[in-house]
Each structure stands twice: as C-alpha cells, then as structure tokens.
Coordinates of C-alpha atoms in Angstrom, one line a residue:
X1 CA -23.9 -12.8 -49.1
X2 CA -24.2 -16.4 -50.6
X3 CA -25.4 -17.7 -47.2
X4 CA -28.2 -15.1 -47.2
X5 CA -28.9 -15.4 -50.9
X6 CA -29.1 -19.3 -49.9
X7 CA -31.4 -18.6 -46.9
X8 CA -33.9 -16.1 -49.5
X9 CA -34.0 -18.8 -51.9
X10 CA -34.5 -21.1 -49.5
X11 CA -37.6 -19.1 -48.3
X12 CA -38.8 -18.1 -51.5
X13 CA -39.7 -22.4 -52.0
X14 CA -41.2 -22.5 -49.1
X15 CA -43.7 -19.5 -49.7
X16 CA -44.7 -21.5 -53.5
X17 CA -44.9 -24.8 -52.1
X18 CA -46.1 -24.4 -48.3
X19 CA -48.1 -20.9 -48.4
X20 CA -49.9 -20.5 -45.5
X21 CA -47.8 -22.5 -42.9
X22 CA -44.5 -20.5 -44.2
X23 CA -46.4 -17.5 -43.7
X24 CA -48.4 -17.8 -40.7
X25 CA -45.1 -19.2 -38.8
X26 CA -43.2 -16.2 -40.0
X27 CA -46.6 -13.6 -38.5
X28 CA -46.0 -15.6 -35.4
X29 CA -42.1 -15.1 -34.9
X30 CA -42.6 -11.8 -35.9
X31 CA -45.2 -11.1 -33.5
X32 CA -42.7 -12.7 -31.0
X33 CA -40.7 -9.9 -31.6
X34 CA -42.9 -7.0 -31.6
X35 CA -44.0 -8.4 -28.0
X36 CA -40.6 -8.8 -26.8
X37 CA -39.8 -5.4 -28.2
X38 CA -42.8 -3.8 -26.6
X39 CA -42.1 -5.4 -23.3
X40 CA -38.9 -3.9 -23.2
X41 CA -40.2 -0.7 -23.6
X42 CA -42.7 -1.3 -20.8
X43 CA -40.3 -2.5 -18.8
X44 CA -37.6 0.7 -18.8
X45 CA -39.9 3.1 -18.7
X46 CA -42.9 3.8 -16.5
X47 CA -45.5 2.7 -19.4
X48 CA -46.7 -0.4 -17.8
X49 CA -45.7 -1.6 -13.4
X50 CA -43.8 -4.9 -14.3
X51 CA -41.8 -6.6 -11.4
X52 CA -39.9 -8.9 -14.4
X53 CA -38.7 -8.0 -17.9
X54 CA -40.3 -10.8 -19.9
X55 CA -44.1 -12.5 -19.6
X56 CA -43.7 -16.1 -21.0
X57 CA -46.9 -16.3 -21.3
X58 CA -48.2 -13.4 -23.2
X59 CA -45.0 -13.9 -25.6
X60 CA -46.6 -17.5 -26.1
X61 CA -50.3 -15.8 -26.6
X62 CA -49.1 -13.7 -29.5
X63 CA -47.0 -16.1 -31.0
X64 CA -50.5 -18.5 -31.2
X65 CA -52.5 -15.4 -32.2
X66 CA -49.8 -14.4 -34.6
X67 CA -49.2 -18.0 -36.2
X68 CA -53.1 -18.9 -35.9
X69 CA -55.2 -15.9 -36.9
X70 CA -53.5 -12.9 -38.0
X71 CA -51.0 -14.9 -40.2
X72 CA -53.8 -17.1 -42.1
X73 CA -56.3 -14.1 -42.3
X74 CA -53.5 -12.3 -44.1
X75 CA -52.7 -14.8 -46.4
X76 CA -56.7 -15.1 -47.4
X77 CA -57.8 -11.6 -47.3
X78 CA -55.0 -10.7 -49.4
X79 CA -55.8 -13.0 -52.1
X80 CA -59.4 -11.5 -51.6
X81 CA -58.4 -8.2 -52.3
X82 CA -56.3 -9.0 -55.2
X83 CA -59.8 -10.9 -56.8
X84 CA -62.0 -8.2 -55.6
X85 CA -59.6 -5.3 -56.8
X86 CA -56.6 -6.9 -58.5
X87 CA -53.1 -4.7 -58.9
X88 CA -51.0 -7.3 -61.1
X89 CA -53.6 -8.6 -62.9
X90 CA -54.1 -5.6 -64.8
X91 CA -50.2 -5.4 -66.3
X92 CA -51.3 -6.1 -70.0
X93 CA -49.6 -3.1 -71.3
X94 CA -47.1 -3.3 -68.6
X95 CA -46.1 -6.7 -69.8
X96 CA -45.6 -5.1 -73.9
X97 CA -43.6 -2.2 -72.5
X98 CA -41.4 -4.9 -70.8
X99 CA -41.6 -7.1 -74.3
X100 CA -40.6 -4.2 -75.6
X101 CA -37.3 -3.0 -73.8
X102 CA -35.9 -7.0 -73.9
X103 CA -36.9 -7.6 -77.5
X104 CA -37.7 -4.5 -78.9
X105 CA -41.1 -5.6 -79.9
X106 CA -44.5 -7.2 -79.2
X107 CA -47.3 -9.3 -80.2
X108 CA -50.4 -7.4 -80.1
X109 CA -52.9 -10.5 -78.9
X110 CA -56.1 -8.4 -80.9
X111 CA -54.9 -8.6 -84.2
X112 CA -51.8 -11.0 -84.3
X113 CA -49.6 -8.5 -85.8
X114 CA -45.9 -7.6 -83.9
X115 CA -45.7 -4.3 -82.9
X116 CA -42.8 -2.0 -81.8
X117 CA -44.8 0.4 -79.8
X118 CA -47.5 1.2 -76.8
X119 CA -50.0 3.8 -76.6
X120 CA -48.8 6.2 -74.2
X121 CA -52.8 6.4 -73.1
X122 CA -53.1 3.1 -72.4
X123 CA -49.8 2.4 -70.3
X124 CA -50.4 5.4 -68.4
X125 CA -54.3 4.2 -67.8
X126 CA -53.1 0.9 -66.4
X127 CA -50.6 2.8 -64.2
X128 CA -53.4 4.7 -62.6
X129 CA -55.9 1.6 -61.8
X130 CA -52.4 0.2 -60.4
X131 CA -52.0 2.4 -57.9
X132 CA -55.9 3.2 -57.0
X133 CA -56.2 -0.8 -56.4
X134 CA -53.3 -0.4 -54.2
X135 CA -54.7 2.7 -52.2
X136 CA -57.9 1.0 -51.9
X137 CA -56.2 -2.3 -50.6
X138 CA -54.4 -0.5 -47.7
X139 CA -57.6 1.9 -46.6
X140 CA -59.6 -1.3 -46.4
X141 CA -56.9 -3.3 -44.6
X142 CA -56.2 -0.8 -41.9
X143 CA -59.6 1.0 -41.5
X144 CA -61.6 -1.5 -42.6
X145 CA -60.0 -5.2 -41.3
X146 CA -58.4 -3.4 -37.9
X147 CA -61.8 -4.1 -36.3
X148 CA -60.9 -8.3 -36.7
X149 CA -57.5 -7.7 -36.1
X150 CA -57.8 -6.2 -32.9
X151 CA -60.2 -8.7 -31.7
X152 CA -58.4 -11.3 -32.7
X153 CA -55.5 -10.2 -30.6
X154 CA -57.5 -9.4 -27.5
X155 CA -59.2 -12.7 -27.6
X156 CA -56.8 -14.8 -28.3
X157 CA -54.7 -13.3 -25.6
X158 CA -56.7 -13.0 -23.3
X159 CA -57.7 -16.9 -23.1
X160 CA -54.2 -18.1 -23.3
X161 CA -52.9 -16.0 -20.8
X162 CA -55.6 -17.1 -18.7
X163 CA -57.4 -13.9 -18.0
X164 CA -60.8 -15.3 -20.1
X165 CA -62.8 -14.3 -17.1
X166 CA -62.3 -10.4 -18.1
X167 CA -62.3 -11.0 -21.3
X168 CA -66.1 -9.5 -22.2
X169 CA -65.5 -6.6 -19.5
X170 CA -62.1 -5.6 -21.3
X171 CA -64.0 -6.0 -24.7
X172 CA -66.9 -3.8 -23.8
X173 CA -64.5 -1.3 -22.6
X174 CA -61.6 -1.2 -24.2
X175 CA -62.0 -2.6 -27.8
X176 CA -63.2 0.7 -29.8
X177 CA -59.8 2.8 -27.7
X178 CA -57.6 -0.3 -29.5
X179 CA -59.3 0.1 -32.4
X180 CA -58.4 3.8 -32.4
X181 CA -54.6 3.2 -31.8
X182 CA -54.5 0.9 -34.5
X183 CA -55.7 3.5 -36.7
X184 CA -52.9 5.9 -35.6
X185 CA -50.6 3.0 -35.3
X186 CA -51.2 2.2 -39.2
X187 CA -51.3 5.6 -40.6
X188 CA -47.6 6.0 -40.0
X189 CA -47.0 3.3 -41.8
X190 CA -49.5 3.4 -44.7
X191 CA -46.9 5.1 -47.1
X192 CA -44.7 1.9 -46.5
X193 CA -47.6 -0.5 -47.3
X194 CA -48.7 1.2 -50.5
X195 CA -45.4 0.6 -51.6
X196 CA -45.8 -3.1 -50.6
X197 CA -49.1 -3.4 -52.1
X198 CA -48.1 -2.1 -54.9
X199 CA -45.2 -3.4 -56.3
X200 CA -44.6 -6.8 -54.7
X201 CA -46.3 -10.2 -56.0
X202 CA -49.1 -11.0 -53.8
X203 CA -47.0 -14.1 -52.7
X204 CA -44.7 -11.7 -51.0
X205 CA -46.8 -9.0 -49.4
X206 CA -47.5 -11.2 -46.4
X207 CA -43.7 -11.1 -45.4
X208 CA -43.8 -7.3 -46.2
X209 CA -46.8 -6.4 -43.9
X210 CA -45.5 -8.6 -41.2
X211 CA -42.1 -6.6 -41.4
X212 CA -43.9 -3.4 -41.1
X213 CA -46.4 -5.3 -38.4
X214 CA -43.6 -5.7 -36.2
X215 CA -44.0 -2.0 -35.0
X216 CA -47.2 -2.1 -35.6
X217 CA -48.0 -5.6 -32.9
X218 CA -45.3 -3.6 -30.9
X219 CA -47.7 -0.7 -30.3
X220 CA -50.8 -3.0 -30.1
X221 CA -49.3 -5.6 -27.8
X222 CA -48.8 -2.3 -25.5
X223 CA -52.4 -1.2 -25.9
X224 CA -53.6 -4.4 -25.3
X225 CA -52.0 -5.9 -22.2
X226 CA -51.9 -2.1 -20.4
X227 CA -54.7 -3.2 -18.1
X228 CA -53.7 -6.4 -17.6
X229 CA -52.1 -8.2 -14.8
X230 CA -49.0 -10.3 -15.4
X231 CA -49.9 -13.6 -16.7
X232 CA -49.3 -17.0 -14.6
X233 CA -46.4 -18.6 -16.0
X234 CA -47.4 -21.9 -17.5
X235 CA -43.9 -23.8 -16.1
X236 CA -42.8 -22.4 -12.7
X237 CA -38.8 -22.8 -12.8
X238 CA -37.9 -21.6 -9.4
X239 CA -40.0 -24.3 -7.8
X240 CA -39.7 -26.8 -10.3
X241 CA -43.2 -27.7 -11.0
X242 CA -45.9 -26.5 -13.5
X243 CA -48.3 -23.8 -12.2
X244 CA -51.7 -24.5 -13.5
X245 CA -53.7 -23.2 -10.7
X246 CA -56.4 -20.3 -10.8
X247 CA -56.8 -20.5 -14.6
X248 CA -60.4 -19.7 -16.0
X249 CA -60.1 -20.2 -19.8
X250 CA -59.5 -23.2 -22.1
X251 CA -56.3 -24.1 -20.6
X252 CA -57.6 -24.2 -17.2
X253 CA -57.7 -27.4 -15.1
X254 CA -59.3 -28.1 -11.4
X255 CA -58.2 -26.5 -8.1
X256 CA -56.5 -29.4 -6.8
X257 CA -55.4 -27.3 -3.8
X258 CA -59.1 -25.9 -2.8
X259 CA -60.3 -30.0 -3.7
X260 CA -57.7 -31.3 -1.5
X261 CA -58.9 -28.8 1.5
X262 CA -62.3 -30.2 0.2
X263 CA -61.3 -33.8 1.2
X264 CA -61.8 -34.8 -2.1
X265 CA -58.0 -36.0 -2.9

C-alpha cells in the first residue's frame, strides 16, 4: 500500500507542476491499451481478418493521437467548461457547511459576523447548479465534442499508419457512422462521468475520463480501423531492415526500388 500511496503522490506532483504533459502522456498510454485491448478482441473473434495479433503501427498512431490531440484537448476544453459553466466554483455554502462540521461555526463574508448555521435553501440551491453544471458538462462532451474527437482519431491514424491516401474517401464515408458509435459508446458510460464531473477537482477529471476512455478508444479504435488494411510496419524485424516503401502520407519517403528500376540510383 505504501509503494502505491508513493506512486499516487508521486502522480499527484506531477499533474500541479507538469499539467498537460502528465496528462496527455497518460491519454496516450491509455489509448495504448484500449488499442491493444481492441485488437485482441479483433483478433479472437471474427470482428476484423487479421493474419497477426498486434499492428505496431496503429498501436503507435493512437498512442501519438492519444498523447497529441485527445490528451491536450481534454486538458483545455475541461478548463473551458469549468469557466463557461463552473461545478466547484460555486461551493460557497458548501465550503460553511464544511466550516461548520470541523469548527462548528463560520464567518459569514456579508456581514463579518460568525455564524453556527446555513440556510437549508441556500445549500440545497448550490447543490442543484452542482449537479446541472455537471449534466451539462458530459452532454456537451460526448454529443457535442464527439464530432472533434472522432476526427481527430481518424486523421491522425490514418496518416501515421500511412493510409493518407484514403483518408478523404473514409471521411466522407464513414465519419457520421463513427460519430454514431461514439454516441452509443458514451452513453454507457455517461452515469460514470457525471460522477467524475462532479465530484473530482478539475485537475483530476482528465485521469478519470481517460480511465473510462479506455473502453471507450477500445470501441472506437474497432470502428475506426474495421475498413482498414493492416498497416506497414515501420521496422521490418524478420528481414532486418526498415520498411518505408509505398507510404503516401507525412512519413512517406521515395520509391527507391521503382527509382532504382528507373536508373536513377
């Protein structure tokens, strides 16, 4: 228990004095797993034709996507929700009531006087704002912010897997059917987040959703690669030598084969 309560801690720094790295590397190794998860599934069941258990390549894509998009858009649009529509910044008689059970009393800050009780109306009206900021928060983030989410993953994918030929095809065909799962995806897990959004600090709700997200880029790492072909490993162990042939996207390099045919090398 110490070595985890050392570990938590440990954590817990890193999240006040390195935010969005800590968080956006712990999307990405979470996404890692969802993947690997996913492909698992794929693999032992007829889901998905797969001739090996694990694609390097796409686990790489969603730990990029996963590390530099979903985890940094969390980390912002959650501190954007908690401006827009805060849930803890709205504690005032939540803070008295706790005044109140440690000290048995407070300071009321209107007219400087210490009291020894809270208006039952007024806790109770700061408990319902609480929990209406949190609905709102988790219908925006999964109806709402699925739409960049999904893209994000698609895109990002798709060019490091090297399959940004397709990419505006699969977009135009398939985005609004991912958008759809995600839906369906999320709703089974909305009761989970509410919880999250409502009673953890905003620092931690990043690590929550990613938690839950692990089933969630399990579902959506299925949805997304289930027309794709297996990617071109990036290092080709069996033969020793890096396979960067018959790549069309960013990491893509020249044909040296068709050159060399050419005459050119």
């Amino acid at each position: 228990m110490e070595c985890v309560s050392n570990v938590g801690n440990w954590y817990a720094a890193q999240l006040e004095s390195h935010p969005v790295r800590t968080k956006s590397l712990t999307a990405g190794t979470l996404a890692v797993l969802g993947d690997v998860l996913a492909q698992m599934i794929e693999f032992g069941t007829a889901l998905k034709d797969k001739d090996i258990l694990f694609d390097n390549r796409r686990i790489f894509a969603m730990f990029i996507e996963g590390s530099c998009v979903s985890g940094p858009m969390l980390h912002f649009v959650f501190e954007f929700y908690e401006y827009i529509c805060p849930i803890h910044c709205i504690e005032e008689c939540v803070h008295k009531e706790q005044d109140l059970k440690s000290t048995g009393s407070f300071r009321d800050e209107e007219d400087d006087n210490v009291k020894t009780e809270v208006p039952s109306d007024q806790t109770y009206e700061v408990s319902k704002r609480q929990y209406l900021a949190a609905l709102l928060h988790v219908a925006f983030d999964q109806v709402v912010m699925a739409f960049p989410y999904v893209a994000g993953m698609m895109i990002v994918t798709a060019l490091v897997e090297g399959h940004g030929s397709n990419l505006a095809q699969e977009l135009e065909e398939e985005y609004m059917n991912n958008v759809k799962a995600s839906w369906m995806a999320a709703l089974l897990l909305a009761p989970y987040q509410f919880l999250a959004f409502r009673y953890l600090p905003i620092t931690w709700r990043v690590l929550a959703v990613n938690l839950q997200d692990v089933l969630w880029v399990m579902a959506m790492s299925y949805v997304t690669h289930r027309t794709r072909e297996t990617s071109e490993p990036f290092f080709d162990f069996a033969n020793d030598d890096f396979n960067l042939d018959d790549h069309d996207d960013i990491f893509s390099v020249h044909d040296y084969n068709a050159t060399a045919d050419a005459g050119e090398y």
